[in-house]
């Protein structure tokens, strides 16, 4: 959704010049670099090597030991290319101590042109012994002026390897050229970088100077120095991010003048009286925090975190009714059309009797209903609007927006959150997430918010029973599903893809639904996925909720928020394709009523891989059988996959750091956070996270 831009914009200050100031970078290459997020010299300097090759061991041929990575400098004695189509290239050289041969199995055309007999070259690679002679296969190579100076860019040093792309390679920025470009950038610009950390802070945190970090990140004198350099830059990055969070919170608070919304005496009590259940103590205490926030002129800036099924919606409705009674309009934003429609249906049934006007803005509504809805929002006639990011469109204007509620906040970027927020004078803000987020991520994603946690789920819930099964057990699995259906329950079957590709068996929802119809005769199978028109999606969901359809073949569009208490079975096909946190969310779709819920994770051995990979997948998935607590799972998932993957690209909201690594850098994060909030002279948000 590309909203993250400004939040990602950290770069080294003093190095804001465009990359075109560098030799060899014209419009073509600049465009290719922009494609990977590199526009300035600073961006380039922050472009972290994917890994390093330690070619610092320079030795003589005679002392090179088989199995070791070495660099030797030899004079070429003989060079030969095979006859095409073979691309093999071979050369023989000596450094006076002994002879050595080098073999490449591709690139002979380039190599033949590159090497001439008599050239002095440094070659790096792993030493092998072949037919009694020392040999390097596919060595990295570099020309050397004279035997005394092999000090290398590509050899003879710890050498960086950068993530390349086809687009970069097309402009000639292949690994060697890219490395040369980095050398130029570092040599020319590292000294120009403005180090904003004072000496005392650096000393306390054991961080190197910025200039040194920029050199050592790319061309480390020792491997360990590269990590020290990364940490220094990671701190700067985290600090910049925390400064922005502090600034965002301060500017919201500074604008002040949020509507004062006293506790509701009319709407909330009459809604509560008709609720089929009573609020849990956890819901009551979170509600009390929110009610207290709303009654103050300073804007509420609160995150409500609670595991799947913990009952966040009820709390949100309570807040919404309080706001409406206080004379404000309320906007509720959900990440998917499905969820928006579900909230709308629920609210309509609850709030219709209270005489409130509610609208839905998601996807393509009809022209006239949409016009009426927009009109009602602008003139204040509509009390509540539920929608997707369609709410962010400029045409959506409010007369008195007093409360913004964002459900499943982790699906939106920080930018989107703020965009909706800006539609009102200074509305109160409540964001909710079911993704239990480890502290380190919470402090980045939500570092500007106060936190409320729903610690317990409604009573009487049985933990979902989870099983991991290989695809070969399919018959038994669907036998079980049929039994559940016969008992009057409903089932989800989740597939990773919408349409079939040839390599996948039962991987697509379209093909899968057909097979399900065969295996579950007598039951109706509905299909929902992201490419269906919104109206059709909503219709199928309603049929599933009402029981006209008993089996829902679907993609991960049901991952968040969907609430059909009669569903007891969740089958996930190709479960190995999903992350643990995501599977936990999916599993949270069942076990929402009184009946026992079941989750079956069906895994397939990777195509072409042996059994061991299948076993690894099963072992990973087995975590879900033992752990029912979303927080513990999230931590495990984060450790297994790293932050970017964990949240998914779209969900990171600008926290795909270039250099910081969470949770590893948590110590740096805490320091950066303390520093940023100290500078801002602002009170840090209340945070009672572990
Ligand atoms: P989530 O936190 O995942 O958004 P929901 O708000 O959708 O959870 O609630 C999950 C289910 O629990 C819903 O069917 C809801 O009606 C029900 N529920 C919520 N609060 C209670 C409660 N206090 N007692 C019983 N059921 C509740
Ligand atoms: Mg929810």
XYZ file of C-alpha atoms and ligand atoms in Angstrom:
718
model
C 0.000 0.000 0.000
C 3.078 2.126 -0.256
C 2.184 4.423 2.601
C 5.289 3.757 4.527
C 7.517 6.131 2.592
C 8.358 8.891 5.031
C 8.755 6.435 7.854
C 11.415 4.590 6.021
C 13.247 7.648 4.918
C 16.117 7.421 7.339
C 19.436 7.939 5.700
C 22.840 9.214 6.661
C 22.725 12.957 6.998
C 25.277 14.870 4.980
C 24.953 12.330 2.197
C 21.698 13.403 0.622
C 23.248 13.943 -2.806
C 21.643 11.858 -5.554
C 23.554 8.769 -6.636
C 24.241 10.426 -9.968
C 27.078 12.375 -8.321
C 29.003 9.115 -8.376
C 31.188 8.190 -11.333
C 29.524 5.726 -13.641
C 25.978 6.404 -12.460
C 23.817 7.890 -15.164
C 20.069 8.033 -15.478
C 19.822 4.364 -16.369
C 21.622 2.995 -13.400
C 20.091 5.621 -11.130
C 16.661 4.364 -12.160
C 17.638 0.770 -11.492
C 18.985 1.755 -8.080
C 15.828 3.706 -7.304
C 14.001 0.462 -7.981
C 15.654 -1.044 -4.934
C 15.127 2.030 -2.797
C 18.494 3.646 -3.354
C 18.241 7.256 -4.460
C 20.902 9.102 -2.548
C 24.492 8.406 -1.671
C 23.277 7.985 1.895
C 20.851 5.282 0.783
C 23.701 3.534 -0.895
C 25.842 3.760 2.218
C 22.991 2.264 4.241
C 22.641 -0.594 1.821
C 23.903 -3.374 3.954
C 25.896 -6.221 2.457
C 23.885 -9.404 2.370
C 26.959 -11.245 3.550
C 30.728 -11.146 3.477
C 33.361 -13.395 2.054
C 36.514 -13.578 4.038
C 39.221 -13.452 1.416
C 41.654 -11.777 3.733
C 43.929 -14.797 3.940
C 46.628 -14.025 1.338
C 49.109 -16.823 0.974
C 51.515 -18.428 -1.455
C 50.501 -21.338 -3.627
C 53.040 -23.607 -1.945
C 51.586 -23.014 1.512
C 47.904 -23.032 0.514
C 46.082 -25.860 2.244
C 43.298 -27.790 0.552
C 39.910 -26.911 2.005
C 40.909 -23.374 2.952
C 39.651 -20.120 1.482
C 42.721 -18.349 0.201
C 43.826 -15.526 -1.992
C 46.961 -15.954 -4.065
C 48.585 -13.653 -6.579
C 49.756 -15.477 -9.675
C 51.126 -14.672 -13.108
C 49.076 -16.297 -15.873
C 51.069 -18.942 -17.763
C 48.331 -20.395 -19.900
C 44.612 -19.695 -20.475
C 42.145 -21.779 -22.437
C 38.458 -21.787 -23.255
C 36.517 -24.887 -24.330
C 34.735 -24.997 -27.648
C 31.150 -23.686 -27.311
C 28.554 -24.573 -26.217
C 30.767 -25.532 -23.292
C 31.535 -22.429 -21.312
C 34.425 -23.874 -19.415
C 37.499 -21.718 -18.951
C 40.763 -22.802 -17.491
C 43.976 -21.117 -16.581
C 47.304 -22.014 -15.105
C 49.501 -19.646 -13.173
C 52.371 -19.461 -10.741
C 53.591 -17.213 -7.989
C 57.069 -18.675 -8.051
C 56.406 -20.977 -5.124
C 54.242 -23.430 -7.054
C 51.751 -23.739 -9.872
C 47.997 -23.499 -9.541
C 45.090 -23.916 -11.917
C 41.736 -22.181 -11.925
C 38.555 -23.469 -13.522
C 35.303 -21.739 -14.336
C 32.349 -23.610 -15.772
C 30.669 -20.614 -17.251
C 31.468 -17.198 -18.597
C 34.264 -18.356 -20.875
C 33.604 -15.599 -23.370
C 34.119 -12.887 -20.842
C 37.008 -14.655 -19.164
C 38.869 -15.321 -22.385
C 38.796 -11.655 -23.169
C 39.766 -10.804 -19.613
C 42.919 -12.832 -19.068
C 46.081 -12.655 -21.083
C 49.202 -14.700 -20.564
C 51.578 -12.686 -18.436
C 48.836 -10.878 -16.478
C 49.235 -10.640 -12.750
C 45.981 -11.584 -11.025
C 44.761 -12.181 -7.513
C 42.410 -15.130 -7.256
C 40.317 -16.096 -4.227
C 38.592 -19.354 -3.650
C 38.563 -22.637 -1.854
C 41.614 -24.740 -2.502
C 41.164 -28.214 -3.908
C 43.614 -30.800 -4.981
C 42.914 -32.169 -8.432
C 45.149 -34.700 -10.164
C 47.991 -33.796 -7.880
C 47.746 -30.104 -8.546
C 46.207 -27.271 -6.505
C 43.125 -25.840 -8.076
C 40.537 -23.128 -7.399
C 37.040 -23.518 -8.775
C 35.188 -20.390 -9.784
C 37.615 -18.129 -7.985
C 36.891 -14.442 -7.616
C 39.576 -12.553 -9.477
C 41.117 -9.164 -9.672
C 43.965 -7.683 -11.636
C 46.933 -6.539 -9.682
C 49.476 -3.907 -10.678
C 52.502 -5.569 -9.198
C 53.120 -8.432 -6.778
C 53.391 -6.068 -3.850
C 49.838 -4.754 -3.867
C 47.078 -7.321 -3.804
C 45.137 -5.094 -1.400
C 41.855 -5.827 -2.925
C 38.428 -4.806 -3.662
C 37.338 -8.259 -4.759
C 40.138 -10.340 -3.312
C 42.625 -10.207 -0.479
C 40.193 -8.731 2.021
C 36.870 -9.295 3.726
C 34.699 -8.663 0.724
C 31.046 -7.559 0.772
C 28.325 -9.239 -1.252
C 25.204 -7.204 -1.935
C 21.730 -8.317 -2.828
C 21.475 -7.859 -6.552
C 18.473 -7.761 -8.828
C 17.965 -8.507 -12.484
C 17.231 -4.849 -13.100
C 20.534 -3.831 -11.578
C 22.417 -6.515 -13.470
C 20.876 -5.316 -16.710
C 22.502 -1.943 -16.259
C 25.806 -3.650 -15.644
C 25.653 -3.389 -11.860
C 26.629 -6.976 -11.252
C 28.420 -7.904 -8.048
C 31.865 -6.662 -9.069
C 30.649 -3.371 -10.460
C 28.404 -2.866 -7.488
C 31.263 -3.444 -5.105
C 33.372 -0.921 -6.972
C 30.538 1.560 -6.736
C 30.317 1.025 -2.997
C 34.043 1.562 -2.688
C 33.713 4.848 -4.515
C 30.801 5.920 -2.307
C 32.567 4.984 0.897
C 35.854 6.601 -0.096
C 34.198 9.761 -1.264
C 31.422 10.219 1.254
C 31.898 8.399 4.555
C 33.808 11.381 5.886
C 31.024 13.746 4.877
C 28.460 11.973 7.045
C 27.305 14.056 9.972
C 27.622 12.172 13.234
C 24.854 13.389 15.498
C 25.652 11.219 18.479
C 27.688 12.899 21.119
C 30.815 11.319 22.402
C 29.420 10.515 25.841
C 26.442 8.632 24.499
C 28.607 6.729 22.051
C 31.018 5.767 24.774
C 28.216 4.637 27.050
C 26.693 2.422 24.362
C 30.028 1.290 22.970
C 29.239 2.583 19.496
C 31.832 3.518 16.919
C 31.931 6.818 15.060
C 29.653 7.164 12.079
C 32.458 7.570 9.551
C 34.190 4.474 10.832
C 30.933 2.535 10.835
C 30.277 3.423 7.210
C 33.674 2.166 6.147
C 33.623 -0.978 8.244
C 30.100 -1.941 7.268
C 31.160 -2.305 3.662
C 34.860 -3.012 3.774
C 35.542 -4.385 7.221
C 39.130 -4.794 8.269
C 37.902 -7.820 10.224
C 34.617 -9.609 10.076
C 33.711 -8.695 13.657
C 34.053 -5.015 12.820
C 31.262 -5.304 10.293
C 28.830 -6.262 13.028
C 29.964 -3.412 15.257
C 29.430 -1.069 12.326
C 25.959 -2.424 11.701
C 25.008 -1.879 15.308
C 26.145 1.713 15.223
C 24.066 2.430 12.131
C 21.148 0.437 13.504
C 21.139 2.704 16.523
C 20.914 5.792 14.332
C 18.109 4.218 12.402
C 16.148 3.251 15.501
C 16.738 6.656 17.007
C 15.406 8.379 13.912
C 12.346 6.175 14.020
C 11.670 6.779 17.690
C 12.094 10.510 17.159
C 9.360 10.375 14.566
C 7.089 8.465 16.898
C 7.717 10.947 19.684
C 7.053 13.798 17.304
C 3.835 12.213 16.020
C 2.511 11.747 19.517
C 3.523 15.219 20.581
C 1.979 16.894 17.599
C -1.284 15.049 18.138
C -1.298 16.049 21.778
C -0.312 19.615 20.984
C -3.251 20.181 18.720
C -5.325 19.391 21.780
C -8.984 20.195 21.784
C -10.289 16.693 21.343
C -13.970 16.461 22.157
C -14.615 15.756 25.804
C -16.811 12.669 25.796
C -18.273 11.833 29.176
C -19.338 8.300 30.100
C -22.513 7.267 28.347
C -25.691 7.219 30.413
C -28.120 6.284 27.691
C -26.750 4.399 24.663
C -24.252 2.123 26.376
C -26.617 0.988 29.148
C -29.442 0.227 26.752
C -27.095 -1.641 24.380
C -25.616 -3.601 27.264
C -29.037 -4.569 28.488
C -29.668 -6.376 25.229
C -26.270 -8.053 24.871
C -26.586 -11.834 25.161
C -23.588 -11.968 27.495
C -21.936 -9.861 30.157
C -18.529 -8.292 29.692
C -15.591 -10.119 31.185
C -13.574 -8.419 33.927
C -10.772 -7.944 31.389
C -13.153 -6.203 28.994
C -14.520 -4.065 31.800
C -11.124 -2.880 32.914
C -9.985 -2.024 29.401
C -13.282 -0.275 28.784
C -12.727 1.785 31.912
C -9.333 2.939 30.642
C -10.859 3.973 27.357
C -13.792 5.757 28.965
C -11.363 7.717 31.114
C -9.333 8.695 28.025
C -12.403 9.865 26.151
C -13.467 12.155 28.952
C -10.259 14.171 28.673
C -9.578 16.959 26.174
C -6.214 15.445 25.294
C -6.671 12.922 22.520
C -6.743 9.276 23.419
C -3.849 7.490 21.722
C -4.353 3.924 22.698
C -3.586 0.478 21.395
C -5.862 -2.349 22.453
C -4.078 -5.618 22.148
C -5.783 -8.942 22.699
C -5.399 -12.423 21.369
C -7.784 -13.692 18.701
C -11.251 -14.164 20.092
C -10.575 -12.175 23.249
C -13.536 -9.916 22.515
C -12.124 -6.626 21.307
C -15.125 -5.716 19.179
C -17.394 -5.281 22.166
C -14.930 -2.879 23.733
C -14.768 -0.913 20.500
C -18.536 -0.662 20.315
C -18.664 0.595 23.853
C -16.167 3.311 22.981
C -18.091 4.148 19.817
C -21.404 4.527 21.624
C -19.775 6.728 24.232
C -18.479 8.968 21.470
C -21.798 9.128 19.641
C -23.639 10.028 22.806
C -21.097 12.787 23.355
C -22.036 14.241 19.966
C -19.157 12.886 17.879
C -19.010 10.854 14.716
C -17.062 7.619 14.745
C -15.039 5.981 11.980
C -14.117 2.312 12.196
C -11.524 1.097 9.726
C -10.910 -2.579 9.026
C -8.262 -4.058 6.735
C -10.495 -6.228 4.569
C -13.874 -5.780 2.924
C -15.007 -8.981 4.591
C -14.253 -7.700 8.027
C -15.734 -4.279 7.342
C -18.945 -5.916 6.123
C -19.050 -8.176 9.160
C -18.613 -5.251 11.537
C -21.274 -3.383 9.655
C -23.760 -6.244 9.963
C -23.044 -6.658 13.635
C -23.289 -2.963 14.393
C -26.445 -2.637 12.337
C -28.110 -5.333 14.402
C -26.934 -3.809 17.656
C -27.292 -0.131 16.907
C -30.239 -0.020 14.573
C -32.624 -0.343 17.528
C -30.880 2.589 19.188
C -31.847 4.821 16.303
C -28.310 5.467 15.089
C -27.394 5.959 11.449
C -24.639 3.679 10.244
C -22.911 3.495 6.862
C -20.503 1.125 5.164
C -17.763 2.424 2.881
C -15.830 -0.455 1.399
C -14.903 -1.248 -2.158
C -17.400 -0.270 -4.777
C -20.756 0.616 -3.331
C -23.435 1.820 -5.704
C -23.124 5.402 -6.809
C -26.210 6.731 -5.118
C -25.805 4.956 -1.762
C -22.239 6.157 -1.712
C -23.218 9.728 -2.436
C -25.783 9.611 0.343
C -23.282 8.127 2.768
C -20.682 10.767 1.989
C -23.272 13.447 2.312
C -24.411 12.125 5.665
C -20.851 12.048 6.946
C -20.200 15.580 5.805
C -23.383 17.024 7.289
C -23.160 15.011 10.487
C -26.296 12.925 9.904
C -24.326 9.671 9.939
C -23.189 8.677 13.405
C -20.910 5.806 12.547
C -19.097 4.692 9.459
C -17.395 1.352 8.977
C -15.017 0.912 6.082
C -11.776 -0.257 4.632
C -8.964 2.053 3.573
C -11.650 3.460 1.272
C -12.249 5.735 4.254
C -8.965 7.431 3.494
C -10.170 8.822 0.179
C -10.226 12.596 0.100
C -13.965 12.715 -0.653
C -14.664 11.246 2.748
C -15.236 14.250 4.988
C -16.695 14.415 8.436
C -18.690 17.078 10.239
C -17.425 16.150 13.719
C -15.136 13.152 13.693
C -14.436 12.487 17.357
C -13.214 8.902 17.486
C -11.208 6.811 15.066
C -11.077 3.073 15.662
C -8.715 0.964 13.608
C -9.238 -2.770 13.794
C -6.429 -5.183 13.079
C -4.072 -2.255 13.019
C -1.098 -4.440 12.136
C -2.535 -4.721 8.652
C -2.196 -1.021 8.055
C 0.844 1.142 7.778
C 1.555 3.895 10.248
C 0.942 6.299 7.399
C -2.579 5.021 6.893
C -3.334 5.241 10.554
C -2.310 8.868 10.559
C -4.150 9.626 7.329
C -7.495 8.654 8.800
C -6.632 10.471 11.961
C -6.096 13.703 10.066
C -9.678 13.729 8.831
C -10.911 15.106 12.100
C -9.951 18.104 14.161
C -8.261 16.047 16.786
C -10.167 12.809 17.206
C -9.509 10.226 19.839
C -7.697 7.213 18.482
C -8.156 3.586 19.397
C -6.240 0.993 17.451
C -6.741 -2.698 17.979
C -4.645 -5.644 17.074
C -5.025 -9.359 17.500
C -1.484 -10.025 16.476
C 0.292 -10.404 19.732
C 3.461 -8.557 19.150
C 6.665 -9.105 20.999
C 7.724 -6.096 22.965
C 10.500 -5.115 20.594
C 8.102 -4.795 17.703
C 5.364 -3.210 19.735
C 7.764 -0.464 20.713
C 8.470 0.284 17.096
C 5.106 -0.194 15.458
C 3.125 1.301 18.290
C 5.779 3.172 20.169
C 3.650 6.305 20.214
C 0.600 4.730 21.829
C -0.600 3.854 25.305
C -1.297 0.217 25.641
C -4.241 -1.767 26.958
C -4.148 -5.524 26.930
C -7.118 -7.867 27.043
C -5.532 -10.517 29.161
C -8.268 -13.122 29.204
C -10.785 -14.499 26.753
C -14.499 -14.868 27.451
C -15.205 -17.728 29.823
C -16.064 -21.246 28.731
C -13.759 -21.239 25.743
C -12.000 -24.506 25.115
C -8.523 -24.222 23.617
C -8.575 -25.194 19.948
C -7.245 -28.733 19.493
C -4.547 -28.589 16.852
C -3.100 -31.442 14.824
C -0.397 -31.571 12.166
C -1.040 -34.128 9.427
C 0.714 -35.065 6.202
C -1.361 -34.733 3.051
C -1.383 -38.500 2.691
C -3.902 -38.621 5.534
C -6.383 -36.580 3.588
C -9.131 -39.146 3.613
C -9.199 -39.390 7.383
C -9.045 -35.611 7.705
C -12.090 -34.996 5.565
C -13.894 -37.877 7.199
C -13.473 -35.983 10.439
C -14.664 -32.759 8.815
C -17.770 -34.559 7.541
C -18.496 -35.828 11.053
C -18.343 -32.308 12.415
C -20.627 -31.046 9.683
C -23.131 -33.788 10.369
C -23.127 -32.669 14.000
C -24.336 -29.280 12.779
C -21.026 -27.394 12.856
C -19.264 -25.541 10.070
C -15.767 -25.739 8.628
C -13.201 -23.517 6.964
C -10.698 -24.957 4.532
C -7.897 -22.508 3.783
C -5.754 -22.709 0.652
C -2.619 -20.748 -0.094
C -3.498 -19.790 -3.661
C -6.524 -18.611 -5.561
C -5.850 -20.392 -8.804
C -4.052 -23.620 -9.528
C -0.521 -23.755 -10.790
C 0.686 -27.037 -12.216
C 3.093 -27.856 -9.410
C 0.416 -27.669 -6.768
C -1.925 -30.350 -5.774
C -4.929 -29.108 -3.894
C -3.188 -25.783 -3.433
C -5.744 -23.504 -4.967
C -9.066 -22.533 -3.573
C -10.778 -22.828 -6.943
C -9.646 -26.394 -7.609
C -9.808 -27.263 -3.929
C -13.456 -26.308 -3.633
C -14.360 -28.729 -6.417
C -12.551 -31.528 -4.672
C -14.192 -30.683 -1.383
C -17.598 -31.016 -3.014
C -16.636 -34.552 -3.958
C -15.335 -35.470 -0.532
C -18.107 -33.857 1.446
C -21.225 -34.916 -0.442
C -24.462 -33.492 0.822
C -22.884 -30.301 2.128
C -22.682 -26.923 0.449
C -19.241 -25.521 -0.200
C -18.884 -21.770 -0.646
C -15.837 -20.022 -2.058
C -14.334 -16.755 -0.877
C -11.113 -15.151 -2.000
C -9.669 -11.730 -2.563
C -10.408 -11.531 -6.257
C -14.158 -11.940 -5.960
C -16.304 -8.831 -6.180
C -17.011 -7.461 -2.686
C -20.741 -8.072 -2.966
C -20.192 -11.728 -3.797
C -17.713 -12.158 -0.969
C -20.135 -10.614 1.489
C -22.995 -12.769 0.206
C -21.058 -16.009 0.620
C -19.890 -14.963 4.082
C -23.467 -14.280 5.105
C -24.544 -17.700 3.834
C -21.746 -19.278 5.804
C -22.636 -17.302 8.933
C -26.294 -18.288 8.621
C -25.576 -21.930 7.833
C -26.862 -22.114 4.256
C -23.298 -22.911 3.340
C -21.523 -25.303 5.669
C -18.010 -25.359 4.254
C -16.033 -22.286 3.323
C -13.187 -22.844 0.903
C -11.119 -19.736 1.224
C -7.765 -18.029 1.157
C -6.255 -16.046 3.989
C -8.866 -13.322 3.460
C -10.508 -14.838 6.535
C -7.311 -14.558 8.505
C -8.333 -11.535 10.493
C -11.443 -10.714 12.405
C -13.960 -13.061 10.832
C -16.350 -14.244 13.521
C -18.680 -17.181 12.863
C -19.122 -18.886 16.229
C -20.766 -21.991 14.723
C -17.585 -22.915 12.851
C -15.601 -25.561 14.694
C -13.093 -26.836 12.152
C -10.249 -25.049 10.444
C -8.301 -27.078 7.919
C -5.231 -25.352 6.487
C -3.947 -26.956 3.304
C -0.236 -26.447 2.647
C 0.187 -25.203 6.178
C 3.952 -25.231 5.630
C 3.433 -22.130 3.490
C 2.325 -20.030 6.421
C 4.008 -18.460 9.398
C 3.130 -19.513 12.908
C 1.524 -16.232 13.854
C -0.606 -16.328 10.736
C -1.705 -19.882 11.451
C -2.587 -18.844 14.959
C -4.802 -16.113 13.535
C -6.458 -18.589 11.222
C -6.973 -21.027 14.038
C -8.580 -18.204 15.986
C -11.523 -18.365 13.562
C -12.759 -21.478 15.347
C -13.386 -22.177 18.998
C -15.375 -18.955 19.291
C -18.449 -20.613 20.706
C -19.132 -23.238 23.314
C -18.242 -26.253 21.167
C -14.748 -27.685 20.925
C -12.763 -26.192 18.037
C -10.303 -28.125 15.875
C -7.493 -27.017 13.632
C -5.840 -29.419 11.208
C -2.600 -28.297 9.610
C -2.025 -30.298 6.458
C 1.506 -30.254 5.146
C 3.039 -31.396 1.895
C 6.626 -32.364 1.301
C 8.385 -29.662 -0.732
C 8.492 -30.491 -4.427
C 11.717 -32.246 -5.259
C 12.850 -32.261 -1.655
C 13.336 -35.384 0.321
C 11.491 -36.348 3.445
C 13.731 -34.296 5.707
C 12.251 -31.010 4.605
C 8.770 -32.336 5.240
C 9.845 -33.344 8.720
C 11.272 -29.893 9.388
C 7.970 -28.320 8.351
C 6.066 -30.709 10.577
C 8.339 -29.885 13.497
C 7.814 -26.182 13.022
C 4.064 -26.620 12.790
C 4.055 -28.829 15.867
C 4.806 -25.724 17.938
C 1.192 -24.768 17.328
C -0.036 -27.989 18.888
C 1.773 -27.266 22.122
C 1.426 -23.499 22.341
C -1.954 -21.829 22.457
C -0.746 -18.481 23.673
C -0.418 -16.013 20.840
C 2.338 -14.033 22.531
C 4.593 -17.020 22.964
C 3.973 -18.030 19.386
C 4.670 -14.588 18.055
C 7.984 -14.548 19.823
C 8.877 -17.932 18.351
C 7.788 -16.799 14.917
C 9.756 -13.595 15.111
C 12.852 -15.509 16.067
C 12.342 -18.005 13.277
C 11.658 -15.547 10.529
C 12.810 -12.047 11.438
C 10.668 -8.941 11.649
C 9.987 -8.240 7.993
C 8.730 -11.718 7.279
C 6.919 -11.936 10.542
C 4.689 -9.023 9.820
C 4.629 -9.450 6.106
C 5.610 -6.649 3.776
C 2.325 -4.856 3.844
C 2.006 -5.024 7.567
C 5.250 -3.527 8.651
C 4.117 0.037 8.252
C 7.596 1.286 7.676
C 9.448 -0.837 10.132
C 11.459 -2.679 7.593
C 14.664 -1.352 8.886
C 17.706 -1.281 6.743
C 20.145 -2.105 9.467
C 18.317 -2.770 12.681
C 17.374 -6.362 13.375
C 14.648 -7.176 15.796
C 14.507 -8.725 18.250
C 18.311 -9.008 18.347
C 18.796 -5.267 18.623
C 16.303 -4.838 21.379
C 18.913 -3.293 23.661
C 19.624 -0.637 21.053
C 15.914 -0.098 20.573
C 15.335 0.538 24.256
C 18.261 2.972 24.358
C 17.116 4.774 21.247
C 13.643 5.003 22.646
C 14.824 6.456 25.940
C 17.009 8.940 24.078
C 14.294 10.067 21.679
C 11.644 10.612 24.317
C 14.120 12.411 26.517
C 14.957 14.780 23.681
C 11.297 15.352 22.953
C 10.788 16.296 26.588
C 7.568 14.337 26.386
C 6.154 11.742 28.690
C 6.637 8.322 27.233
C 3.448 6.399 26.521
C 2.311 4.107 29.263
C 3.619 0.720 28.395
C 2.979 -2.254 30.550
C 4.310 -4.788 28.097
C 6.459 -7.603 29.385
P -11.533 -10.441 18.638
O -10.864 -9.954 19.880
O -10.769 -11.515 17.961
O -11.895 -9.300 17.712
P -14.376 -10.694 18.883
O -14.603 -9.321 19.396
O -14.735 -10.966 17.483
O -12.879 -11.124 19.135
O -15.111 -11.712 19.867
C -15.058 -13.096 19.640
C -16.373 -13.745 19.993
O -16.578 -13.700 21.387
C -17.563 -13.047 19.377
O -18.436 -14.014 18.885
C -18.166 -12.282 20.518
O -19.541 -12.089 20.353
C -17.854 -13.153 21.699
N -17.727 -12.430 22.962
C -17.128 -11.245 23.164
N -17.172 -10.890 24.461
C -17.809 -11.896 25.108
C -18.172 -12.118 26.468
N -17.886 -11.226 27.405
N -18.820 -13.261 26.760
C -19.100 -14.155 25.792
N -18.807 -14.008 24.506
C -18.162 -12.880 24.146
Mg -11.701 -8.682 15.847
